[in-house]
């Protein structure tokens, strides 16, 4: 039976090789924090980390995930909500409807893992593919800057 390293645990699943990673995470592994938005990798709601890189899981066939790759979902970013990005999101009351927020948080945390002092242009580039229908972009940018200060 195939397996994936998700949130630090090796988990077995049953799915066809062309099944998108998103559906394996949500339906097989019951990790429902990662959301289905558009299904064509345009909105960012399905963003997870694979080996630290923000990755759209809705179009990535599970068979394309390299053996031993480390997948982190919103549930694994910080189970108790203590990640600096999650704390900044709460402190600045970023979410409105909240649907896109797991993808937003995952994209922002990947950015800050590689760039602790992003400029507005860096934030815009990293977050440009993550759509928020509620248009919370100003608060998202402010929360990323706040999280950066928490990271030092």
mmCIF file of C-alpha atoms in Angstrom:
data_model
loop_
_atom_site.group_PDB
_atom_site.id
_atom_site.type_symbol
_atom_site.label_atom_id
_atom_site.label_comp_id
_atom_site.label_asym_id
_atom_site.label_seq_id
_atom_site.Cartn_x
_atom_site.Cartn_y
_atom_site.Cartn_z
ATOM 1 C CA UNK A 1 0.000 0.000 0.000
ATOM 2 C CA UNK A 2 1.411 3.444 -0.872
ATOM 3 C CA UNK A 3 2.242 5.933 1.863
ATOM 4 C CA UNK A 4 3.012 9.610 2.348
ATOM 5 C CA UNK A 5 4.979 11.463 5.005
ATOM 6 C CA UNK A 6 2.366 13.955 6.191
ATOM 7 C CA UNK A 7 2.844 16.200 9.210
ATOM 8 C CA UNK A 8 5.713 14.036 10.423
ATOM 9 C CA UNK A 9 3.842 10.739 10.186
ATOM 10 C CA UNK A 10 3.986 8.086 7.496
ATOM 11 C CA UNK A 11 0.398 7.394 6.495
ATOM 12 C CA UNK A 12 -0.920 4.751 4.114
ATOM 13 C CA UNK A 13 -3.662 5.457 1.607
ATOM 14 C CA UNK A 14 -5.572 3.842 -1.257
ATOM 15 C CA UNK A 15 -6.027 5.915 -4.396
ATOM 16 C CA UNK A 16 -5.387 5.803 -8.109
ATOM 17 C CA UNK A 17 -1.984 7.264 -9.097
ATOM 18 C CA UNK A 18 -3.606 10.216 -10.890
ATOM 19 C CA UNK A 19 -5.695 11.210 -7.860
ATOM 20 C CA UNK A 20 -4.801 14.752 -6.808
ATOM 21 C CA UNK A 21 -2.905 14.969 -3.534
ATOM 22 C CA UNK A 22 -5.689 17.207 -2.184
ATOM 23 C CA UNK A 23 -8.221 14.389 -2.354
ATOM 24 C CA UNK A 24 -5.868 11.901 -0.723
ATOM 25 C CA UNK A 25 -5.289 14.380 2.112
ATOM 26 C CA UNK A 26 -8.967 15.223 2.569
ATOM 27 C CA UNK A 27 -10.728 11.948 1.834
ATOM 28 C CA UNK A 28 -8.207 9.238 2.619
ATOM 29 C CA UNK A 29 -6.243 10.839 5.449
ATOM 30 C CA UNK A 30 -9.122 12.992 6.813
ATOM 31 C CA UNK A 31 -7.019 16.170 6.892
ATOM 32 C CA UNK A 32 -9.756 18.576 5.870
ATOM 33 C CA UNK A 33 -8.057 21.876 6.706
ATOM 34 C CA UNK A 34 -6.671 22.050 3.178
ATOM 35 C CA UNK A 35 -9.528 23.301 1.019
ATOM 36 C CA UNK A 36 -10.780 22.702 -2.504
ATOM 37 C CA UNK A 37 -11.315 25.993 -4.261
ATOM 38 C CA UNK A 38 -10.961 26.090 -8.020
ATOM 39 C CA UNK A 39 -9.420 22.734 -8.908
ATOM 40 C CA UNK A 40 -7.006 24.309 -11.402
ATOM 41 C CA UNK A 41 -4.292 25.693 -9.075
ATOM 42 C CA UNK A 42 -5.398 29.298 -9.489
ATOM 43 C CA UNK A 43 -6.876 30.230 -6.101
ATOM 44 C CA UNK A 44 -4.426 28.791 -3.547
ATOM 45 C CA UNK A 45 -6.982 27.328 -1.121
ATOM 46 C CA UNK A 46 -5.305 23.924 -1.520
ATOM 47 C CA UNK A 47 -1.781 25.103 -0.661
ATOM 48 C CA UNK A 48 0.385 22.726 1.370
ATOM 49 C CA UNK A 49 4.140 22.530 1.870
ATOM 50 C CA UNK A 50 6.137 19.833 0.139
ATOM 51 C CA UNK A 51 9.700 19.843 1.391
ATOM 52 C CA UNK A 52 9.122 23.426 2.516
ATOM 53 C CA UNK A 53 7.774 24.769 -0.774
ATOM 54 C CA UNK A 54 4.226 26.100 -1.069
ATOM 55 C CA UNK A 55 2.514 23.683 -3.466
ATOM 56 C CA UNK A 56 -0.975 23.527 -4.959
ATOM 57 C CA UNK A 57 -2.310 20.114 -4.028
ATOM 58 C CA UNK A 58 -5.434 20.175 -6.230
ATOM 59 C CA UNK A 59 -3.537 19.493 -9.455
ATOM 60 C CA UNK A 60 -0.601 17.454 -8.173
ATOM 61 C CA UNK A 61 -1.144 13.745 -8.786
ATOM 62 C CA UNK A 62 -0.301 11.792 -5.662
ATOM 63 C CA UNK A 63 2.052 9.672 -7.793
ATOM 64 C CA UNK A 64 4.126 12.808 -8.501
ATOM 65 C CA UNK A 65 4.998 13.281 -4.839
ATOM 66 C CA UNK A 66 8.556 12.057 -4.453
ATOM 67 C CA UNK A 67 9.154 9.123 -2.140
ATOM 68 C CA UNK A 68 10.090 10.471 1.263
ATOM 69 C CA UNK A 69 8.904 14.008 0.490
ATOM 70 C CA UNK A 70 7.724 15.798 3.610
ATOM 71 C CA UNK A 71 4.210 17.163 3.280
ATOM 72 C CA UNK A 72 2.889 19.667 5.803
ATOM 73 C CA UNK A 73 -0.761 20.653 5.888
ATOM 74 C CA UNK A 74 -2.375 23.407 7.945
ATOM 75 C CA UNK A 75 -3.001 20.794 10.660
ATOM 76 C CA UNK A 76 0.733 20.107 10.860
ATOM 77 C CA UNK A 77 2.003 23.682 10.669
ATOM 78 C CA UNK A 78 1.314 24.058 14.365
ATOM 79 C CA UNK A 79 -1.315 21.849 15.946
ATOM 80 C CA UNK A 80 -1.832 24.330 18.796
ATOM 81 C CA UNK A 81 -1.899 27.474 16.640
ATOM 82 C CA UNK A 82 1.408 28.750 17.980
ATOM 83 C CA UNK A 83 3.138 29.311 14.626
ATOM 84 C CA UNK A 84 3.974 33.035 14.288
ATOM 85 C CA UNK A 85 1.859 33.326 11.137
ATOM 86 C CA UNK A 86 -1.151 31.790 12.870
ATOM 87 C CA UNK A 87 -0.681 34.080 15.878
ATOM 88 C CA UNK A 88 -0.431 37.141 13.625
ATOM 89 C CA UNK A 89 -3.558 36.059 11.727
ATOM 90 C CA UNK A 90 -5.489 35.939 15.009
ATOM 91 C CA UNK A 91 -3.965 39.122 16.429
ATOM 92 C CA UNK A 92 -4.881 41.129 13.329
ATOM 93 C CA UNK A 93 -8.254 39.426 12.816
ATOM 94 C CA UNK A 94 -7.380 38.536 9.223
ATOM 95 C CA UNK A 95 -10.114 36.061 8.247
ATOM 96 C CA UNK A 96 -13.570 37.123 7.220
ATOM 97 C CA UNK A 97 -15.279 34.034 5.816
ATOM 98 C CA UNK A 98 -12.104 32.022 6.445
ATOM 99 C CA UNK A 99 -12.378 29.635 3.503
ATOM 100 C CA UNK A 100 -9.100 30.603 1.825
ATOM 101 C CA UNK A 101 -7.176 31.171 5.029
ATOM 102 C CA UNK A 102 -5.472 27.791 5.385
ATOM 103 C CA UNK A 103 -3.957 28.290 1.936
ATOM 104 C CA UNK A 104 -3.060 31.894 2.764
ATOM 105 C CA UNK A 105 -1.346 30.839 6.005
ATOM 106 C CA UNK A 106 0.559 28.052 4.263
ATOM 107 C CA UNK A 107 1.773 30.380 1.490
ATOM 108 C CA UNK A 108 2.768 33.055 4.021
ATOM 109 C CA UNK A 109 4.608 30.600 6.256
ATOM 110 C CA UNK A 110 6.536 29.202 3.262
ATOM 111 C CA UNK A 111 7.518 32.752 2.321
ATOM 112 C CA UNK A 112 8.749 33.544 5.836
ATOM 113 C CA UNK A 113 10.641 30.260 6.105
ATOM 114 C CA UNK A 114 12.798 31.445 3.196
ATOM 115 C CA UNK A 115 12.679 35.218 3.711
ATOM 116 C CA UNK A 116 12.404 36.521 7.263
ATOM 117 C CA UNK A 117 12.261 40.172 6.159
ATOM 118 C CA UNK A 118 10.054 40.322 3.059
ATOM 119 C CA UNK A 119 9.354 43.585 1.297
ATOM 120 C CA UNK A 120 5.888 44.470 0.041
ATOM 121 C CA UNK A 121 7.027 43.277 -3.401
ATOM 122 C CA UNK A 122 8.195 39.953 -1.915
ATOM 123 C CA UNK A 123 4.849 39.497 -0.182
ATOM 124 C CA UNK A 124 2.936 40.409 -3.334
ATOM 125 C CA UNK A 125 4.953 37.913 -5.387
ATOM 126 C CA UNK A 126 4.573 35.083 -2.868
ATOM 127 C CA UNK A 127 0.880 35.678 -2.263
ATOM 128 C CA UNK A 128 -0.229 36.725 -5.753
ATOM 129 C CA UNK A 129 -1.830 33.386 -6.578
ATOM 130 C CA UNK A 130 -3.783 33.140 -3.340
ATOM 131 C CA UNK A 131 -7.226 34.606 -3.855
ATOM 132 C CA UNK A 132 -9.393 35.942 -1.046
ATOM 133 C CA UNK A 133 -12.961 36.621 -2.133
ATOM 134 C CA UNK A 134 -13.449 38.777 0.958
ATOM 135 C CA UNK A 135 -10.488 40.944 -0.133
ATOM 136 C CA UNK A 136 -8.628 40.790 3.180
ATOM 137 C CA UNK A 137 -5.371 41.531 1.367
ATOM 138 C CA UNK A 138 -4.415 44.559 3.468
ATOM 139 C CA UNK A 139 -4.774 42.545 6.672
ATOM 140 C CA UNK A 140 -2.984 39.559 5.118
ATOM 141 C CA UNK A 141 0.014 41.741 4.260
ATOM 142 C CA UNK A 142 -0.018 43.313 7.731
ATOM 143 C CA UNK A 143 -0.164 39.867 9.358
ATOM 144 C CA UNK A 144 2.796 38.647 7.306
ATOM 145 C CA UNK A 145 4.794 41.676 8.435
ATOM 146 C CA UNK A 146 3.706 41.052 12.041
ATOM 147 C CA UNK A 147 4.717 37.392 11.802
ATOM 148 C CA UNK A 148 8.094 38.425 10.390
ATOM 149 C CA UNK A 149 8.736 40.556 13.483
ATOM 150 C CA UNK A 150 7.770 37.595 15.692
ATOM 151 C CA UNK A 151 10.280 35.425 13.824
ATOM 152 C CA UNK A 152 13.011 37.996 14.304
#
